[in-house]
PDB file of C-alpha atoms in Angstrom:
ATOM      1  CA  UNK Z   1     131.613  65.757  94.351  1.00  0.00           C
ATOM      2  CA  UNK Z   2     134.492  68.497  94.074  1.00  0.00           C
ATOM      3  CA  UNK Z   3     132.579  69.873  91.712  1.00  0.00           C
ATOM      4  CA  UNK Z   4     129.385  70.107  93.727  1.00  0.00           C
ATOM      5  CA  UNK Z   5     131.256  71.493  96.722  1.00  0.00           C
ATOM      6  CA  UNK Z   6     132.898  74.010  94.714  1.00  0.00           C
ATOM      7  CA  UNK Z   7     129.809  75.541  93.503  1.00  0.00           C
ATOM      8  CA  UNK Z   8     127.777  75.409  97.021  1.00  0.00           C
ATOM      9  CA  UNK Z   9     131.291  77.438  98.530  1.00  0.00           C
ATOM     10  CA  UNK Z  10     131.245  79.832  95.219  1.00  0.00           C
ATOM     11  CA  UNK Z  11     127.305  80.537  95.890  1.00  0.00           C
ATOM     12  CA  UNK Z  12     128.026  81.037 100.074  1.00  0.00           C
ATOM     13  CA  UNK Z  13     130.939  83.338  99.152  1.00  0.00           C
ATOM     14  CA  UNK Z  14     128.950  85.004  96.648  1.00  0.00           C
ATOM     15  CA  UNK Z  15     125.857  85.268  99.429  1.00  0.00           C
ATOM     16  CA  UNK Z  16     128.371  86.565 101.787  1.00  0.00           C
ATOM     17  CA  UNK Z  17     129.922  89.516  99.517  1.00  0.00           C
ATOM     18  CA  UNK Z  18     126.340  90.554  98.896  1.00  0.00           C
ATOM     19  CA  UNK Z  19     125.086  90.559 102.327  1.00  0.00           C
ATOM     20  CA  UNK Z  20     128.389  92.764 103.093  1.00  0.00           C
ATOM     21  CA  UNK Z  21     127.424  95.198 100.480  1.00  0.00           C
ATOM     22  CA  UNK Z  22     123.316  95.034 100.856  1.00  0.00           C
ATOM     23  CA  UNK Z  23     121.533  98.441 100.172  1.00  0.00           C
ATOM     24  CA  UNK Z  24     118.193  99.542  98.875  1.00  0.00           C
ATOM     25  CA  UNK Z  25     115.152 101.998  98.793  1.00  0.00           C
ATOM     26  CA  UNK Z  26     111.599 101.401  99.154  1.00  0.00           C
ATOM     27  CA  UNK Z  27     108.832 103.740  98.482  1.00  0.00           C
ATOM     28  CA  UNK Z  28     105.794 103.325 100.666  1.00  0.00           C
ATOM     29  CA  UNK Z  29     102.170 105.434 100.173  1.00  0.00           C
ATOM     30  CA  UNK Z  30      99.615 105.965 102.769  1.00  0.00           C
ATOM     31  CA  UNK Z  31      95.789 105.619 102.593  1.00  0.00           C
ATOM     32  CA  UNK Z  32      93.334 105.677 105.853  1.00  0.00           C
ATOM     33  CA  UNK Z  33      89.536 104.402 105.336  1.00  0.00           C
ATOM     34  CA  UNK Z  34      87.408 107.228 106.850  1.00  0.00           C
ATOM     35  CA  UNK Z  35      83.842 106.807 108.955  1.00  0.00           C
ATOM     36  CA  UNK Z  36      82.731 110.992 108.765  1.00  0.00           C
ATOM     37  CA  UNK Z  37      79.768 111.670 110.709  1.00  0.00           C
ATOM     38  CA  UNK Z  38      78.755 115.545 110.277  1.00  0.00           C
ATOM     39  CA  UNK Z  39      76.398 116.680 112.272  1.00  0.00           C
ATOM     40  CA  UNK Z  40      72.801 117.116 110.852  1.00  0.00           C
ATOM     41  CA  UNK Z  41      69.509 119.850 110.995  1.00  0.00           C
ATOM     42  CA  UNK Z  42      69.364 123.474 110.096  1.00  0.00           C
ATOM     43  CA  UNK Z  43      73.548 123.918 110.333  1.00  0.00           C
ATOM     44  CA  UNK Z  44      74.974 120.802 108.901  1.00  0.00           C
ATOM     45  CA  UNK Z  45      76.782 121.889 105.350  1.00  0.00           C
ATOM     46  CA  UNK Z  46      74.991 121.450 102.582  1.00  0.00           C
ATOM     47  CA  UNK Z  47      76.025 118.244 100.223  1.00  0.00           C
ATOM     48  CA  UNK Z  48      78.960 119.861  98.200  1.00  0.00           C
ATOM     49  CA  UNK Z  49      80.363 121.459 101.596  1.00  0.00           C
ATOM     50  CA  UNK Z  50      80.784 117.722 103.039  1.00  0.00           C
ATOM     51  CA  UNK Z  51      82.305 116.203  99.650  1.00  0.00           C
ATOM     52  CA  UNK Z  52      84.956 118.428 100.089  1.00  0.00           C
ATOM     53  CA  UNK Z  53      85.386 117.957 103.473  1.00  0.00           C
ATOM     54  CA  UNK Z  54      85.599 114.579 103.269  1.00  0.00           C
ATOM     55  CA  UNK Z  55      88.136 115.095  99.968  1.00  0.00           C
ATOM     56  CA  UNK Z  56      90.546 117.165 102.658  1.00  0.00           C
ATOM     57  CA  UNK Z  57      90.596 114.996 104.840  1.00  0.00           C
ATOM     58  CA  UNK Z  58      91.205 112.019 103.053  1.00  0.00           C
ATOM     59  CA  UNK Z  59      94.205 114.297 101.383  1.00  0.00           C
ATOM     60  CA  UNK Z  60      95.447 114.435 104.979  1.00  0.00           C
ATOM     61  CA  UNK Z  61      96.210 110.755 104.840  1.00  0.00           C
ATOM     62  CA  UNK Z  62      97.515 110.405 101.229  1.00  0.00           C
ATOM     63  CA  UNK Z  63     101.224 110.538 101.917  1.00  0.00           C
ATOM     64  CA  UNK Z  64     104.254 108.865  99.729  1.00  0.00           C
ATOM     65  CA  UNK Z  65     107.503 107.828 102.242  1.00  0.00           C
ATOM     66  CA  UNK Z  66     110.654 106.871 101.554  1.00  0.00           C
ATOM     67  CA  UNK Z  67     112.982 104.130 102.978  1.00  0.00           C
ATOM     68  CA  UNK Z  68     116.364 103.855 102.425  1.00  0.00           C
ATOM     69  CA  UNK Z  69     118.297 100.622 104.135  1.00  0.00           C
ATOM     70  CA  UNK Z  70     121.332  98.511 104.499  1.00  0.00           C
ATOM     71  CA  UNK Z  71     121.621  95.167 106.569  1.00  0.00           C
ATOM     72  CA  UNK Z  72     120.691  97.183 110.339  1.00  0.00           C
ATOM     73  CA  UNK Z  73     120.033 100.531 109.436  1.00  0.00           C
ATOM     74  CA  UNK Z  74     117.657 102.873 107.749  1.00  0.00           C
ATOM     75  CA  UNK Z  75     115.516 106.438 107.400  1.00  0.00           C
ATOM     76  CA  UNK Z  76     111.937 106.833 106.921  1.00  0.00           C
ATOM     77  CA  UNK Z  77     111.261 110.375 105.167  1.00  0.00           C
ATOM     78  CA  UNK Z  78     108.188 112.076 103.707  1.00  0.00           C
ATOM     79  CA  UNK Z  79     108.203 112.677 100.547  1.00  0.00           C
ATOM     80  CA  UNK Z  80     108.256 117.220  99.711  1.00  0.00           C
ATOM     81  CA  UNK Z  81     104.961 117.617  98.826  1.00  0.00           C
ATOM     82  CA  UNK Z  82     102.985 120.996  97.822  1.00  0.00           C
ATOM     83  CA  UNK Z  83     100.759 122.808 100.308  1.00  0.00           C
ATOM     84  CA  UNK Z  84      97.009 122.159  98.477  1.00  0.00           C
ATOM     85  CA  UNK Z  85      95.737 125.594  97.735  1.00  0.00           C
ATOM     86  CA  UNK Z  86      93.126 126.855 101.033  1.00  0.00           C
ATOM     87  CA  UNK Z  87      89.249 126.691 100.206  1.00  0.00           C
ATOM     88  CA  UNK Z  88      87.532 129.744  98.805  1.00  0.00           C
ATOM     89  CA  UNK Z  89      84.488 129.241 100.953  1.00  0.00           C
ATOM     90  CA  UNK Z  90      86.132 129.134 104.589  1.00  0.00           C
ATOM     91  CA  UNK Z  91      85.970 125.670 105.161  1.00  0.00           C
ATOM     92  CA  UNK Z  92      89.603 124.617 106.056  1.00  0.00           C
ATOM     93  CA  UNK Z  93      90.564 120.947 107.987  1.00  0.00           C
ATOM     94  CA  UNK Z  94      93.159 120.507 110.606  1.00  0.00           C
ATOM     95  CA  UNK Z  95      93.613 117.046 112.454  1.00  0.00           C
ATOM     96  CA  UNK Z  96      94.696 117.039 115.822  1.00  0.00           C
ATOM     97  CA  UNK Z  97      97.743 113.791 116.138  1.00  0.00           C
ATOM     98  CA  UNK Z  98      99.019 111.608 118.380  1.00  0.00           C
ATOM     99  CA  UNK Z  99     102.343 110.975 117.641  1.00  0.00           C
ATOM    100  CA  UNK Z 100     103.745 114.353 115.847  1.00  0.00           C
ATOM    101  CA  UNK Z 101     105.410 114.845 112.593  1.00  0.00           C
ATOM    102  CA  UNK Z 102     108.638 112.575 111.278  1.00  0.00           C
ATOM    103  CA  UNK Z 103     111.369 114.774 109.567  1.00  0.00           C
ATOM    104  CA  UNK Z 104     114.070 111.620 109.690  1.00  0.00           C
ATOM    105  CA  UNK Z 105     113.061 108.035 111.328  1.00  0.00           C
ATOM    106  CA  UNK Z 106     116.360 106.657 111.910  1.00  0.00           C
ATOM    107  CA  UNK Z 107     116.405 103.015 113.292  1.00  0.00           C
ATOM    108  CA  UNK Z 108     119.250 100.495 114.154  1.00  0.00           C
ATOM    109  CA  UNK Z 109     117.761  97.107 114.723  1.00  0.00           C
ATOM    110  CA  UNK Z 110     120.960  95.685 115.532  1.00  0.00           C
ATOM    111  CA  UNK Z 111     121.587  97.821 118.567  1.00  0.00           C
ATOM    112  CA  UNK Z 112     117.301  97.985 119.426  1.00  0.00           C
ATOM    113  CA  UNK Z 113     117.302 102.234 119.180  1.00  0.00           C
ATOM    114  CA  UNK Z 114     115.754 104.843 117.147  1.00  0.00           C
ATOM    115  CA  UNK Z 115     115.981 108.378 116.373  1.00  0.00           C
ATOM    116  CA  UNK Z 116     113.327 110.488 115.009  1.00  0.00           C
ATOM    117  CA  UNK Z 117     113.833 113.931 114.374  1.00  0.00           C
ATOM    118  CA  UNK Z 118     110.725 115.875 114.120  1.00  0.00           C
ATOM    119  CA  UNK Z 119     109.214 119.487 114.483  1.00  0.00           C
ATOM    120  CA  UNK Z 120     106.268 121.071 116.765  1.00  0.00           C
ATOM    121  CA  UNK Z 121     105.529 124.958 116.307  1.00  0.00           C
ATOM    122  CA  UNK Z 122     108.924 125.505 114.663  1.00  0.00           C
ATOM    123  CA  UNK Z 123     110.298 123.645 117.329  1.00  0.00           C
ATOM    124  CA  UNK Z 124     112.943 121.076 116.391  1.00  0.00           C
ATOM    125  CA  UNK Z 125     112.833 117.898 119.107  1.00  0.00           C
ATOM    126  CA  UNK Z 126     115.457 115.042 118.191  1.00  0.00           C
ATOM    127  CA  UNK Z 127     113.106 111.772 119.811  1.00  0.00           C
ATOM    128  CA  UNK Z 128     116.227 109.110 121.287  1.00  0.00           C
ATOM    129  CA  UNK Z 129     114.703 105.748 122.696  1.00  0.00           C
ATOM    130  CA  UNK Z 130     114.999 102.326 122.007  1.00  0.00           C
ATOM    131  CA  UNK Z 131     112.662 100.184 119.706  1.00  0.00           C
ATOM    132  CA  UNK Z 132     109.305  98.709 120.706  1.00  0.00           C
ATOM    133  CA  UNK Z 133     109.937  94.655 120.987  1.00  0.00           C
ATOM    134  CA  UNK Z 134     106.646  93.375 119.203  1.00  0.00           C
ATOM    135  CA  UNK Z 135     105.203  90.298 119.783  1.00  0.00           C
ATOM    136  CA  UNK Z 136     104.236  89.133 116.777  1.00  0.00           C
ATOM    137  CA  UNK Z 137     102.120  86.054 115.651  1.00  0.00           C
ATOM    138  CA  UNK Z 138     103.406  84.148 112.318  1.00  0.00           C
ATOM    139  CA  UNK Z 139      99.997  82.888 110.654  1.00  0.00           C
ATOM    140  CA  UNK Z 140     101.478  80.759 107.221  1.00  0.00           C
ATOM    141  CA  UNK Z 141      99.149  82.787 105.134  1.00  0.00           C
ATOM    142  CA  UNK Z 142     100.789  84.143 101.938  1.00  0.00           C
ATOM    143  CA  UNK Z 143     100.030  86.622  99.156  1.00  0.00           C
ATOM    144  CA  UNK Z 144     102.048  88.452  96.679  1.00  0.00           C
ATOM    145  CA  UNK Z 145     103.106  92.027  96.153  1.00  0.00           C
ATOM    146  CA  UNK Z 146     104.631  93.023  93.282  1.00  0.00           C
ATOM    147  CA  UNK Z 147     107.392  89.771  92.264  1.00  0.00           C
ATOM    148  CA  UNK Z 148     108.094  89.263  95.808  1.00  0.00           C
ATOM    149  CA  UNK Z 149     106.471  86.496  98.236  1.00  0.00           C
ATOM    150  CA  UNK Z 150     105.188  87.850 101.287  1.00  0.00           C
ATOM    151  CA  UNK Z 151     103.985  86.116 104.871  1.00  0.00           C
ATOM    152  CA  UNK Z 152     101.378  87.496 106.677  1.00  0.00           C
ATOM    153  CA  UNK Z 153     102.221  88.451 110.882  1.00  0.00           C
ATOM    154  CA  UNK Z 154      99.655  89.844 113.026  1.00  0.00           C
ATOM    155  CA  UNK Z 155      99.675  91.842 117.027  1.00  0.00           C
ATOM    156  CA  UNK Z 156      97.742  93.403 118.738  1.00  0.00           C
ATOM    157  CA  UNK Z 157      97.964  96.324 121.565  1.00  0.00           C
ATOM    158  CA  UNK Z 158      95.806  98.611 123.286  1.00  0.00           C
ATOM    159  CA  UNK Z 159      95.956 102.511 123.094  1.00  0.00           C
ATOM    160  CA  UNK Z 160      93.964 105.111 124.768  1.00  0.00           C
ATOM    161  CA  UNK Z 161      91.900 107.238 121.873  1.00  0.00           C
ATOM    162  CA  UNK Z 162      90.737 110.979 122.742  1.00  0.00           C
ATOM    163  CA  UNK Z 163      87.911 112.639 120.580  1.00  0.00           C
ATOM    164  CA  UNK Z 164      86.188 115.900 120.595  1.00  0.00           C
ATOM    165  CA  UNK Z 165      83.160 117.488 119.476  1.00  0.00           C
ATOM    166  CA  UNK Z 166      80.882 120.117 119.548  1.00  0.00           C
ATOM    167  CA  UNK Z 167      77.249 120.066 118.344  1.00  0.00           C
ATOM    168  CA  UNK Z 168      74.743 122.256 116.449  1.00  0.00           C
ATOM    169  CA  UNK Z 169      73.942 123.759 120.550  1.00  0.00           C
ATOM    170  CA  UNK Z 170      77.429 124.309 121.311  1.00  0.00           C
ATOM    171  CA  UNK Z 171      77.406 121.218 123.413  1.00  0.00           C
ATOM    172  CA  UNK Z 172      81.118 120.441 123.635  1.00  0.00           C
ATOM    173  CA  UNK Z 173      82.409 116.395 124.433  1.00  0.00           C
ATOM    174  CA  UNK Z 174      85.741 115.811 125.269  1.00  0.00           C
ATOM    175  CA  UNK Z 175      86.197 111.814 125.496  1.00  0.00           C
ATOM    176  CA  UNK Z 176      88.396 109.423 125.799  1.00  0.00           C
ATOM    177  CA  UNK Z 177      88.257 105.859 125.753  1.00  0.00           C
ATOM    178  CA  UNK Z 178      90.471 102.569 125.458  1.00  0.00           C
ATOM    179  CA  UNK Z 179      90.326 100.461 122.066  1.00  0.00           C
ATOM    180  CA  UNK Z 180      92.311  97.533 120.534  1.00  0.00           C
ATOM    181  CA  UNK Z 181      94.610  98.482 117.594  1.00  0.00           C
ATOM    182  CA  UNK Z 182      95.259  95.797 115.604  1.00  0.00           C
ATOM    183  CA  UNK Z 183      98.517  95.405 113.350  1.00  0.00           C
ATOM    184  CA  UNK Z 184      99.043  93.160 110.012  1.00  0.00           C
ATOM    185  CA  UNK Z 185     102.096  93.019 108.155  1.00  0.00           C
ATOM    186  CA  UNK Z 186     102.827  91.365 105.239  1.00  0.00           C
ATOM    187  CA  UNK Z 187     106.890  90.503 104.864  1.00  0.00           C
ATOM    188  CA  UNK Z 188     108.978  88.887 102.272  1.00  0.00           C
ATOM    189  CA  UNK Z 189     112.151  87.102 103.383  1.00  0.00           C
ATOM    190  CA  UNK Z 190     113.698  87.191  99.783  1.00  0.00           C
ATOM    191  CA  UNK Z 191     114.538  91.145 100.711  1.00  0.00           C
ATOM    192  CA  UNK Z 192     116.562  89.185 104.346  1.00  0.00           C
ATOM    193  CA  UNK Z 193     116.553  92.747 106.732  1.00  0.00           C
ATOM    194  CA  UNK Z 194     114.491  93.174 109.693  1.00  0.00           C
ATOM    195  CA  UNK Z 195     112.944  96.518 109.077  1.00  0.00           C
ATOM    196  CA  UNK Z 196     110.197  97.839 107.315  1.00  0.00           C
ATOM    197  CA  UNK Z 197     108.166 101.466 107.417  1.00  0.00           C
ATOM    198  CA  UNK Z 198     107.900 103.537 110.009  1.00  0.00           C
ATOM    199  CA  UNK Z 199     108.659 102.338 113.389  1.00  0.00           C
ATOM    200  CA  UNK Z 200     107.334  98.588 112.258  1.00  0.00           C
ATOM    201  CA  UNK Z 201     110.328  95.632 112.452  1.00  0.00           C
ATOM    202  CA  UNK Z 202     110.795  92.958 113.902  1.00  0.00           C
ATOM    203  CA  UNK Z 203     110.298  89.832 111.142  1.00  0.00           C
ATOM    204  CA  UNK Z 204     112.566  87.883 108.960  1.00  0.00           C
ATOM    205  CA  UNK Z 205     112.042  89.751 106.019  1.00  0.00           C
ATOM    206  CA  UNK Z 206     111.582  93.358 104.884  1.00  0.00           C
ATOM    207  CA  UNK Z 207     108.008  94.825 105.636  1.00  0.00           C
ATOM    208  CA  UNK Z 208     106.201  95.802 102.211  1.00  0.00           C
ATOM    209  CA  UNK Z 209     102.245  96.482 103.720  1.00  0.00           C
ATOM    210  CA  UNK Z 210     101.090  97.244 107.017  1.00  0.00           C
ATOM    211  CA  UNK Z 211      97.651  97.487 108.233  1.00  0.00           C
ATOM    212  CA  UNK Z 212      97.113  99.078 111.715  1.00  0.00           C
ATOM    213  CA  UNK Z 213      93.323  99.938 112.431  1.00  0.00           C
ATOM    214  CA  UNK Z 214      92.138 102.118 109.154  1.00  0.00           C
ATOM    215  CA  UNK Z 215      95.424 102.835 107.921  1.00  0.00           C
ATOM    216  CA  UNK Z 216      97.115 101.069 105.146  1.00  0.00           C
ATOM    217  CA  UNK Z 217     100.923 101.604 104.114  1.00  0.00           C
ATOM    218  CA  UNK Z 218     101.843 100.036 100.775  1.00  0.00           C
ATOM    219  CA  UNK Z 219     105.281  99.835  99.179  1.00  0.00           C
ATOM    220  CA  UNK Z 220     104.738 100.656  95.335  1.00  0.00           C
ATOM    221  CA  UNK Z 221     108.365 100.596  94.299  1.00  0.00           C
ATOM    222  CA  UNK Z 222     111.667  98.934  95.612  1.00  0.00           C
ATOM    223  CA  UNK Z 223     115.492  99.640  94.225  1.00  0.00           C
ATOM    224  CA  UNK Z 224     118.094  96.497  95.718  1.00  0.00           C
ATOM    225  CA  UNK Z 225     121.426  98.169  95.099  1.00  0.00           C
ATOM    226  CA  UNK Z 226     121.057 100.596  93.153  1.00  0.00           C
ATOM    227  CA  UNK Z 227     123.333 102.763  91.219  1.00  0.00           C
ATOM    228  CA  UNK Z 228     123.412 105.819  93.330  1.00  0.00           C
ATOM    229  CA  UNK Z 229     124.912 104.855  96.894  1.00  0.00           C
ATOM    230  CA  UNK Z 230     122.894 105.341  99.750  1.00  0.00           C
ATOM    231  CA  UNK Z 231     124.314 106.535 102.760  1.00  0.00           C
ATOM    232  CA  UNK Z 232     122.425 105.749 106.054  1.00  0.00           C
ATOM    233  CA  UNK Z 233     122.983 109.016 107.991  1.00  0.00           C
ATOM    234  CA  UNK Z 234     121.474 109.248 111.967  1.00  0.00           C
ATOM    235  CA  UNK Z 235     120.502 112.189 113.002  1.00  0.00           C
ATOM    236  CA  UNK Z 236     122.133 114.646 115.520  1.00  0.00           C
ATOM    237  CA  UNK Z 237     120.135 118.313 115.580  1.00  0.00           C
ATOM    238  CA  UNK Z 238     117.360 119.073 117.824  1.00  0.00           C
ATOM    239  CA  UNK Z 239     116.354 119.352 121.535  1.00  0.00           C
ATOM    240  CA  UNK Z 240     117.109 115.663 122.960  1.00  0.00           C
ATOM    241  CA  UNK Z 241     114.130 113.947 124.494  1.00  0.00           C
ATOM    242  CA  UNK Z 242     112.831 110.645 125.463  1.00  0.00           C
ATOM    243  CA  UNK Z 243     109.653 109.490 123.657  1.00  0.00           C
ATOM    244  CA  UNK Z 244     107.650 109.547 126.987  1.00  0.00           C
ATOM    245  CA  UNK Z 245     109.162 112.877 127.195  1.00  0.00           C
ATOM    246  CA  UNK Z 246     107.805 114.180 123.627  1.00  0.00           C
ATOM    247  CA  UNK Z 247     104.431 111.949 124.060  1.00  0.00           C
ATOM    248  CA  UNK Z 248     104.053 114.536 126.918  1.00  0.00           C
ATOM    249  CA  UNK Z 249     104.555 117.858 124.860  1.00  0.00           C
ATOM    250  CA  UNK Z 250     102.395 116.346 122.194  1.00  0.00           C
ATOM    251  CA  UNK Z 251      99.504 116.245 124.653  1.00  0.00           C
ATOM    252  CA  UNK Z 252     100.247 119.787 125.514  1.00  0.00           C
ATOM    253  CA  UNK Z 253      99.646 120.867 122.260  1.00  0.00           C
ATOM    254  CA  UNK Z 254      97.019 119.182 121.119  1.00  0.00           C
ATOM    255  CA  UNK Z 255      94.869 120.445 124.229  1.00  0.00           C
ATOM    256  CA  UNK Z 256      96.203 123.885 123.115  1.00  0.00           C
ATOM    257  CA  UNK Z 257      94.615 123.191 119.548  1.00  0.00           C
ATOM    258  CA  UNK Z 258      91.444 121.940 120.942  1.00  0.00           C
ATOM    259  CA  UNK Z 259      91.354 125.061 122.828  1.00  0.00           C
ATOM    260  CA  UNK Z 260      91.872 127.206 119.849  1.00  0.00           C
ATOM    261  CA  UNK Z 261      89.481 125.284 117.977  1.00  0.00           C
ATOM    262  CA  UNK Z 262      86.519 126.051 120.729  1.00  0.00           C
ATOM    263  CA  UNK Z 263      87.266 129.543 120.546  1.00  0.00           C
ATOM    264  CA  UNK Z 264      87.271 129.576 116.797  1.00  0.00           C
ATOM    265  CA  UNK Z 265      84.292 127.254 115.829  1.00  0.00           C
ATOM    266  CA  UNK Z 266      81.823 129.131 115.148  1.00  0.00           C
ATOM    267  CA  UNK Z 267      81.913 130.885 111.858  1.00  0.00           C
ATOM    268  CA  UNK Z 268      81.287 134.434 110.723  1.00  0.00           C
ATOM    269  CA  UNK Z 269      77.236 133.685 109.808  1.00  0.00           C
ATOM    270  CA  UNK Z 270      77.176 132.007 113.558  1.00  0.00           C
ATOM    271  CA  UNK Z 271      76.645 128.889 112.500  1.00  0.00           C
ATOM    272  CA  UNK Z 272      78.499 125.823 113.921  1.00  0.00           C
ATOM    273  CA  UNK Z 273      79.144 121.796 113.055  1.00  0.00           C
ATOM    274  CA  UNK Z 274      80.229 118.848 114.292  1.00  0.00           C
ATOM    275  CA  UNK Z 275      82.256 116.683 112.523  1.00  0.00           C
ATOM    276  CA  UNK Z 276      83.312 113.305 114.203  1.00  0.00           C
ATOM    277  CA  UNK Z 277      86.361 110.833 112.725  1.00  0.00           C
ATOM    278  CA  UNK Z 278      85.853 107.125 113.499  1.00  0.00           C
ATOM    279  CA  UNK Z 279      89.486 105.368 113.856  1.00  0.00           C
TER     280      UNK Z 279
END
């Protein structure tokens, strides 16, 4: 019995010590499922034009992030990547966003805040706020990524989606509508922090996938301690908003864009396209 108790307060002192000194990096990659629909008749691109507009834009959405994390804290960074070199025959791609670039995601889920540092024009904005409190659904399904166990969560929330279009006439639509974004994550308690990529947290385990809508993120890699320490650093440089504040300017520029897009549509032979992204 002295034996047995000695053990179980070895392995809780041992569990402790770890906890204490708990560190790691995860490496997520991006993927988005597109629905294209380019417009058709005497000006749609010929077949080799749309393959590599569809290849750009599915480029656009091939991104490898970075996690680093202790017990509360963490950053989310893009990997560097090379600009891809610009088309020889004109055609270039440019999605409008909804939610701006991340330089640095900081998040503390013990104290419920985030702080995402991020850039617009040049312009560097330094987002403050606290974190989203999602509602999640446990659903007992499991699957496995990589060696770890992971539990499947699901929520849902509703967003408001703009599009815009012009046709072979020069018909322009500007629309927007309401749809239902639904979220999946898959988490594994054996890595025990409440974070995960991006601005997803929330459940008993570290986040490895994430599907919201037509966008997968999958971790490929993860490091638990590892040799080189990892310093969780929050950001401090940049013009201090709110994220209803930045939401705000975002919408600014992207009707700025749009603008700059109908002036600039047509191409040098006059002819014009319309190319429409589903989700």
């Amino acid at each position: 019995m002295i034996r047995i108790v000695t053990s179980i307060v070895l392995f809780l002192t041992a569990t402790i010590a770890f906890a204490q000194n708990f560190t790691g990096k995860a490496t997520y990659k991006t993927h988005r499922k597109l629905d294209i629909k380019i417009s058709e008749g005497e000006n749609a691109p010929n077949s080799a034009i749309q393959k590599q507009l569809h290849e750009q834009l599915k480029r656009q959405f091939q991104r490898t992030f970075t996690l680093e994390f202790n017990n509360y804290e963490s950053t989310y960074k893009q990997e560097a990547k090379l600009s891809a070199p610009q088309p020889t025959n004109g055609v270039t791609i440019q999605v409008f966003g909804n939610g701006g670039g991340t330089d640095v995601l900081y998040k503390n889920v013990k104290e419920g805040r985030y702080v995402n540092k991020t850039e617009i024009s040049g312009k560097r904005f330094l987002i403050k706020d606290k974190l989203p409190n999602y509602d999640w659904e446990m659903t007992g399904e499991t699957k496995t990524i990589g060696r770890y166990t992971c539990y499947k969560a699901e929520r849902s929330r509703e967003e408001e989606r703009r599009s815009f279009s012009v046709n072979e006439e020069g018909k322009e639509e500007d629309k927007t509508e309401k749809v239902t974004v639904k979220t999946v994550a898959w988490y594994t308690p054996e890595i025990p922090i409440n974070n995960g990529p991006g601005m997803h947290w929330g459940l008993p385990g570290l986040i490895l996938e994430i599907q919201e809508g037509k966008q997968t993120i999958v971790c490929s890699e993860i490091v638990i301690n590892p040799s080189d320490k990892i310093v969780i650093e929050e950001p401090t440089k940049g013009k201090k908003v709110t994220q209803e504040k930045f939401d705000k300017i975002m919408d600014e520029k992207s009707k700025e864009m749009m603008e700059r897009f109908k002036n600039k549509r047509r191409s040098k032979d006059g002819r014009s396209m319309s190319i429409e992204i589903q989700g």
